[in-house]
Short mmCIF file of C-alpha atoms in Angstrom, two decimals:
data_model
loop_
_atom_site.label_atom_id
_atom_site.label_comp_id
_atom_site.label_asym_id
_atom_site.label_seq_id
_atom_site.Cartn_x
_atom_site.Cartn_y
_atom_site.Cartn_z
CA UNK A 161 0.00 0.00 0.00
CA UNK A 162 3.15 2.39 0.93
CA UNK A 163 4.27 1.47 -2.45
CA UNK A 164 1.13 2.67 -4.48
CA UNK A 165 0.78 5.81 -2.25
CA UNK A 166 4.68 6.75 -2.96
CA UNK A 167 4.01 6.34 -6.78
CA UNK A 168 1.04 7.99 -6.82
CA UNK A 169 2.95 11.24 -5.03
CA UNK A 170 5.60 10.93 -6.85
CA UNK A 171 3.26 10.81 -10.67
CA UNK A 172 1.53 14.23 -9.12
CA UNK A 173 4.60 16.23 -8.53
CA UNK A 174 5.75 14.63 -12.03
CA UNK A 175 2.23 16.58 -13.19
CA UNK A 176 2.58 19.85 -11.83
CA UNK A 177 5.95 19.92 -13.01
CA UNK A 178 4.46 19.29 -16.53
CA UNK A 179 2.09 22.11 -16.03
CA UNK A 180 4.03 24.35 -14.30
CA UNK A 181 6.08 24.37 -18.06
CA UNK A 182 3.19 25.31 -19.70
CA UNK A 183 2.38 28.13 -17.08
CA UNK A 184 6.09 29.15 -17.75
CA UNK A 185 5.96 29.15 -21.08
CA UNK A 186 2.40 30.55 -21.87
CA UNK A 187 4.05 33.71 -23.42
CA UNK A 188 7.23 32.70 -24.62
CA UNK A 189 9.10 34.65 -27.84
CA UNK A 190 6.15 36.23 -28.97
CA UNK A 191 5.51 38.78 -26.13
CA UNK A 192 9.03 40.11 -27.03
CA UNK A 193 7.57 40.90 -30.80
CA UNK A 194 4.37 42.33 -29.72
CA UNK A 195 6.05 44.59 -27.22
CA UNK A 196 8.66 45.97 -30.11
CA UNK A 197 5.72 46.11 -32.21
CA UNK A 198 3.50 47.98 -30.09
CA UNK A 199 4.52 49.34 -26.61
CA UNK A 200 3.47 48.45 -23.64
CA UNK A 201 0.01 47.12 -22.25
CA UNK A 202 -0.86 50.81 -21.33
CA UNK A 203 0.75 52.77 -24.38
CA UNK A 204 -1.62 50.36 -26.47
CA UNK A 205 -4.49 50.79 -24.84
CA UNK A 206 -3.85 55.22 -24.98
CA UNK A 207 -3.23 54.92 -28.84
CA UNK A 208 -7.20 53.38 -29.29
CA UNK A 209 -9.67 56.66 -29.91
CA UNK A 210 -11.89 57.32 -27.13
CA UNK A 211 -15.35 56.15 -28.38
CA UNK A 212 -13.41 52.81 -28.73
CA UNK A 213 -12.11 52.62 -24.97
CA UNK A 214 -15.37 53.51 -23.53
CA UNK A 215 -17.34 50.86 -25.15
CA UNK A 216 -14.53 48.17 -25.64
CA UNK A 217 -16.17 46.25 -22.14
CA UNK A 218 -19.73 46.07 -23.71
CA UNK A 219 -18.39 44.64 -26.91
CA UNK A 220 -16.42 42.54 -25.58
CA UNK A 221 -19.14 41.11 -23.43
CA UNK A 222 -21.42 40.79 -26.42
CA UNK A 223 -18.25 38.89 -28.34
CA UNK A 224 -18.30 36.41 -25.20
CA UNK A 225 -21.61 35.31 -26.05
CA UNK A 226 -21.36 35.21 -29.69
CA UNK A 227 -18.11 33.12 -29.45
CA UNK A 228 -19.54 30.80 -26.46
CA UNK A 229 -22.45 29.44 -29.30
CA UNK A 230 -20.12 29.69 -32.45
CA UNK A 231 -17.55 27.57 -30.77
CA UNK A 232 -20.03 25.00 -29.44
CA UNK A 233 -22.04 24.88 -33.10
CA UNK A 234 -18.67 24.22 -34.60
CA UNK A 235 -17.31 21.69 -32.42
CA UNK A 236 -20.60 19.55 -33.32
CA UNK A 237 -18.92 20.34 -37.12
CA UNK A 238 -15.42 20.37 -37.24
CA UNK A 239 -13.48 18.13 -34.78
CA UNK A 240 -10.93 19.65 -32.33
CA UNK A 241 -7.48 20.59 -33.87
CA UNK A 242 -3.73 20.15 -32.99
CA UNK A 243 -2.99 23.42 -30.91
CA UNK A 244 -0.46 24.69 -33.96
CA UNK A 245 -3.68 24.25 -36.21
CA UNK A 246 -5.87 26.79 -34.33
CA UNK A 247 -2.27 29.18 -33.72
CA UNK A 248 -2.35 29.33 -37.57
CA UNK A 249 -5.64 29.71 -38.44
CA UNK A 250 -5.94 32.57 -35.97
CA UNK A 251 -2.61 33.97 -36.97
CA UNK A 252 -3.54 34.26 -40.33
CA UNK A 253 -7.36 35.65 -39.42
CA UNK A 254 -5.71 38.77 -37.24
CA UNK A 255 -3.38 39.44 -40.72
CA UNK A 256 -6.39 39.60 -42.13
CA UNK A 257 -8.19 41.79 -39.87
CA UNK A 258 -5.16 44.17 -39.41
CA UNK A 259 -4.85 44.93 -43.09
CA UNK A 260 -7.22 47.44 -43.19
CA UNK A 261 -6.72 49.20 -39.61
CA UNK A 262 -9.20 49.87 -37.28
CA UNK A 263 -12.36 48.81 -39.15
CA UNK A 264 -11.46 45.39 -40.12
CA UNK A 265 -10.01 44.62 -36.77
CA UNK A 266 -13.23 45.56 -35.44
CA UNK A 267 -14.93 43.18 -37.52
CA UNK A 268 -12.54 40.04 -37.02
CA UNK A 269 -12.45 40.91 -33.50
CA UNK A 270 -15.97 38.42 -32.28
CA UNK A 271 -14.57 35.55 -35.14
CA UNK A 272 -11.07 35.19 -32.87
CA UNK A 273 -12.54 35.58 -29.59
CA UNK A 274 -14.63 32.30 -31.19
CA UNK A 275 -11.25 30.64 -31.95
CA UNK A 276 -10.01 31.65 -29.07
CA UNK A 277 -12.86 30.12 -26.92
CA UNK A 278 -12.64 26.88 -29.61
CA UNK A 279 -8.97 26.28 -28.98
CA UNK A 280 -9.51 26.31 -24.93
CA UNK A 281 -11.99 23.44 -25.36
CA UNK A 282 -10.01 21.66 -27.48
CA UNK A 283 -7.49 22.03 -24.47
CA UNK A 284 -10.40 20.63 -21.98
CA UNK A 285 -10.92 17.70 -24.54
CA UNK A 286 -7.36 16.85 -24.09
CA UNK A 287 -7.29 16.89 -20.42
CA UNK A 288 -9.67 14.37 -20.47
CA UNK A 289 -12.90 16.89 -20.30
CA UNK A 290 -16.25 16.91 -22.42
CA UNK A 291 -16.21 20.75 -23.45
CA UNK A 292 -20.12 20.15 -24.14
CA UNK A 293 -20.64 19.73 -20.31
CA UNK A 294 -22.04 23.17 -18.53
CA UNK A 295 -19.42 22.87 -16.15
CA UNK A 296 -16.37 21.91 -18.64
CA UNK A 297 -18.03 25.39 -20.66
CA UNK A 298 -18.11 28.00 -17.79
CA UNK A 299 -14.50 26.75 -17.21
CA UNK A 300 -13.64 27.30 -20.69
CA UNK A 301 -14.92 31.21 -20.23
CA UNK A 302 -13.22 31.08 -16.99
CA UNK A 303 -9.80 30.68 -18.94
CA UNK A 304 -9.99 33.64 -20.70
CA UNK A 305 -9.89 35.91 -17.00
CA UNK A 306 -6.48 34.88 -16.76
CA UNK A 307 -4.21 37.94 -17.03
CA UNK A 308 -3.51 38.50 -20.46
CA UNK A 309 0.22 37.82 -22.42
CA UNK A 310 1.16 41.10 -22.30
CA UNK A 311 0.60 41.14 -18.19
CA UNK A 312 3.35 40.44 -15.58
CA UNK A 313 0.59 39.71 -12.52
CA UNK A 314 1.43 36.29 -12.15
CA UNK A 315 -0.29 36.71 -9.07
CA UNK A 316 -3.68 37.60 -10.60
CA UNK A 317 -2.90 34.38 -12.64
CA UNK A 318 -3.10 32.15 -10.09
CA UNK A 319 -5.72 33.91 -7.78
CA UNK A 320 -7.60 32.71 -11.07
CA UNK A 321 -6.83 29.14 -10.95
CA UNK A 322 -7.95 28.51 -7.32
CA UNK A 323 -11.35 30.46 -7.63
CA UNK A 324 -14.50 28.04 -7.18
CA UNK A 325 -17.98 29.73 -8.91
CA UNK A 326 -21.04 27.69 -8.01
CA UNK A 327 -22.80 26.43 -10.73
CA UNK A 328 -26.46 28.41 -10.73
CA UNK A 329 -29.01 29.25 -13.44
CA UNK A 330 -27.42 32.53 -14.08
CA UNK A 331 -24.18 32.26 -13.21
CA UNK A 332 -23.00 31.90 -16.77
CA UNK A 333 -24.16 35.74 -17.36
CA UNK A 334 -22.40 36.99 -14.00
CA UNK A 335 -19.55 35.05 -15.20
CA UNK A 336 -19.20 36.37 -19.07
CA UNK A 337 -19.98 39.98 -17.13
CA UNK A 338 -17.40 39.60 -14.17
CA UNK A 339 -14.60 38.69 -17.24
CA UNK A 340 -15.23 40.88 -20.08
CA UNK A 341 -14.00 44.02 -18.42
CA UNK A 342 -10.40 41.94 -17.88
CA UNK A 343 -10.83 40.86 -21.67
CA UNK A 344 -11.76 43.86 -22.93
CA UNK A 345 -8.28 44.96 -21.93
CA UNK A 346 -6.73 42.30 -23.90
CA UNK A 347 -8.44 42.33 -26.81
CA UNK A 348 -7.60 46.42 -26.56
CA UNK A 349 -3.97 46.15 -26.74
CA UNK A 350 -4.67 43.63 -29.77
CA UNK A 351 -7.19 46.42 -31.46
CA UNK A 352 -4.44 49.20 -30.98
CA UNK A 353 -1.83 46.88 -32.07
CA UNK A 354 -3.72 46.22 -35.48
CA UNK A 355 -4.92 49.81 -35.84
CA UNK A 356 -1.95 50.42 -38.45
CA UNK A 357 -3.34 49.69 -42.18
CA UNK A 358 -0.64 46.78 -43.66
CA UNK A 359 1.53 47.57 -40.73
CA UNK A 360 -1.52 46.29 -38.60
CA UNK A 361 -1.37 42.65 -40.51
CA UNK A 362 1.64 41.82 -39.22
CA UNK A 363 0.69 42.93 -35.77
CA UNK A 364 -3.05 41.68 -36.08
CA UNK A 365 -1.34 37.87 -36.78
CA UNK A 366 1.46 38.62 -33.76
CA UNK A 367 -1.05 39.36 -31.22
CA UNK A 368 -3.09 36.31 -32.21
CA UNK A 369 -0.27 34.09 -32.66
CA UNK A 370 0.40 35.08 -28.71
CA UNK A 371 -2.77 35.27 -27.57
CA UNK A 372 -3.69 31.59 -29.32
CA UNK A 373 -0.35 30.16 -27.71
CA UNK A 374 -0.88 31.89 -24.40
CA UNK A 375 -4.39 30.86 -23.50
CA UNK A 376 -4.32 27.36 -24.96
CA UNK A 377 -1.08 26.55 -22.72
CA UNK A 378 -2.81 28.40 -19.42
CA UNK A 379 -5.86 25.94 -20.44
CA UNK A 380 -3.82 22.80 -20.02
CA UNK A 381 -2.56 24.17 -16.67
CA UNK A 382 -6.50 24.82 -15.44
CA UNK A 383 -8.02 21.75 -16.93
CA UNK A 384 -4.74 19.48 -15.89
CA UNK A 385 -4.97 20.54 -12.16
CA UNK A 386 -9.08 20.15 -12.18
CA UNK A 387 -8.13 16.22 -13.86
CA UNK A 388 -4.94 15.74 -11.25
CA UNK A 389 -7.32 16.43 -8.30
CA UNK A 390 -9.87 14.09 -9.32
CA UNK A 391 -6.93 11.41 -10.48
CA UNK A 392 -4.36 12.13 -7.29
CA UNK A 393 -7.44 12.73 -4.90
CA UNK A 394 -5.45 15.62 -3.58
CA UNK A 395 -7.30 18.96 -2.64
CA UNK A 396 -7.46 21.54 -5.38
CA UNK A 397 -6.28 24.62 -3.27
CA UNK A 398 -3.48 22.81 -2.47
CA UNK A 399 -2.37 21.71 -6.00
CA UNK A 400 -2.82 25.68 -6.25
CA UNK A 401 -0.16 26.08 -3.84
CA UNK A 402 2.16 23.43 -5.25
CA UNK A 403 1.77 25.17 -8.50
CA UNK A 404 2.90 28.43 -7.58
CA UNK A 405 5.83 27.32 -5.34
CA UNK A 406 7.44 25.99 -8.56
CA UNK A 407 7.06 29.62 -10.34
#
């Protein structure tokens, strides 16, 4: 019995070692191109006009929902992808959108959030999760309140992993509500990074090359430790902890 309790310790701190390389490499190369290409966080956010800013949360709330049903619809159509697979096809949609500034990144901004939301549950699917479950869904918009590439709050980051939301009837809505404003602020430094006709392709397909990368990796560290819990039978919070003592 000592035996199978010593390898079953020893296959979870294997695990979070795993994950903890995914947390560490969640931004990797590409957050030194964005910055050259656009600045910091804050100096991106400043270069988007006004009207922009001020409504960036409600659109990005109303992108949430749009995304949540087009990424469900086309799992039922197209099967999950290899994680490079959805990096590409979202690199090559924010080219796209940042080819003609600020008005075609406006208009490929709800189709990415989708992809976004799409790659996350193929993430779940390959922790071992059914992405069609409610729960396995509200974790999937859960994902996207981590702190953005671009942010150094590591702390923030894994505040996020050891939150517990109870399941209600409308919890979904307080839960696209309580993480749009966070969003909002990184699909903002995307927008401002794009808002450059031409010169906005290449950073439109930077910023969702990162992004893609970034939230698909800090997926498989929030759907491994929900699986290692269950697997390990070891408390959640303290996997948490575990986690973060190896950052």
């Amino acid at each position: 019995m000592q035996d199978v309790v010593l390898v079953e310790k020893l296959d979870a701190e294997a695990e979070l070692d795993r994950l903890a390389g995914y947390y560490r490499t969640a931004g990797g190369p590409g957050i030194k191109l964005l910055n050259n290409l656009g600045g910091s966080a804050e100096s991106l956010l400043e270069q988007l006009p006004e009207p922009i800013r001020q409504g960036l949360t409600g659109a990005t709330e109303q992108a949430l929902w749009l995304a949540m049903h087009a990424a469900e619809g086309s799992r039922r159509a197209v099967p999950d992808q290899h994680p490079w697979v959805n990096t590409a096809v979202t690199t090559a949609m924010g080219a796209a959108g940042g080819l003609g500034g600020m008005s075609t990144a406006l208009m490929e901004l709800p189709a990415t959030t989708a992809m976004l939301l799409r790659a996350i549950q193929g993430a779940a699917a390959r922790e071992g999760f059914d992405p069609s479950e409610d729960g396995v869904k509200f974790d999937c918009v859960r994902v996207l309140s981590a702190a953005g590439p671009l942010s150094n709050d590591d702390g923030a980051d894994l505040g996020f992993f050891s939150v517990r939301l109870t399941l209600t009837g409308p919890a979904m809505q307080k839960l696209i509500a309580a993480v749009a404003p966070r969003l909002s602020v990184v699909l903002g430094q995307k927008l401002a990074a794009q808002s450059v006709p031409v010169l906005g392709a290449i950073a439109g397909g930077g910023t969702n090359y990162v992004y893609t990368r970034y939230y698909q990796q800090i997926a498989r560290v929030h759907f491994g430790l929900r699986r290692l819990a269950v697997d390990a039978d070891i408390p959640h919070d303290e996997l948490v902890r575990k986690l973060a003592a190896r950052m």
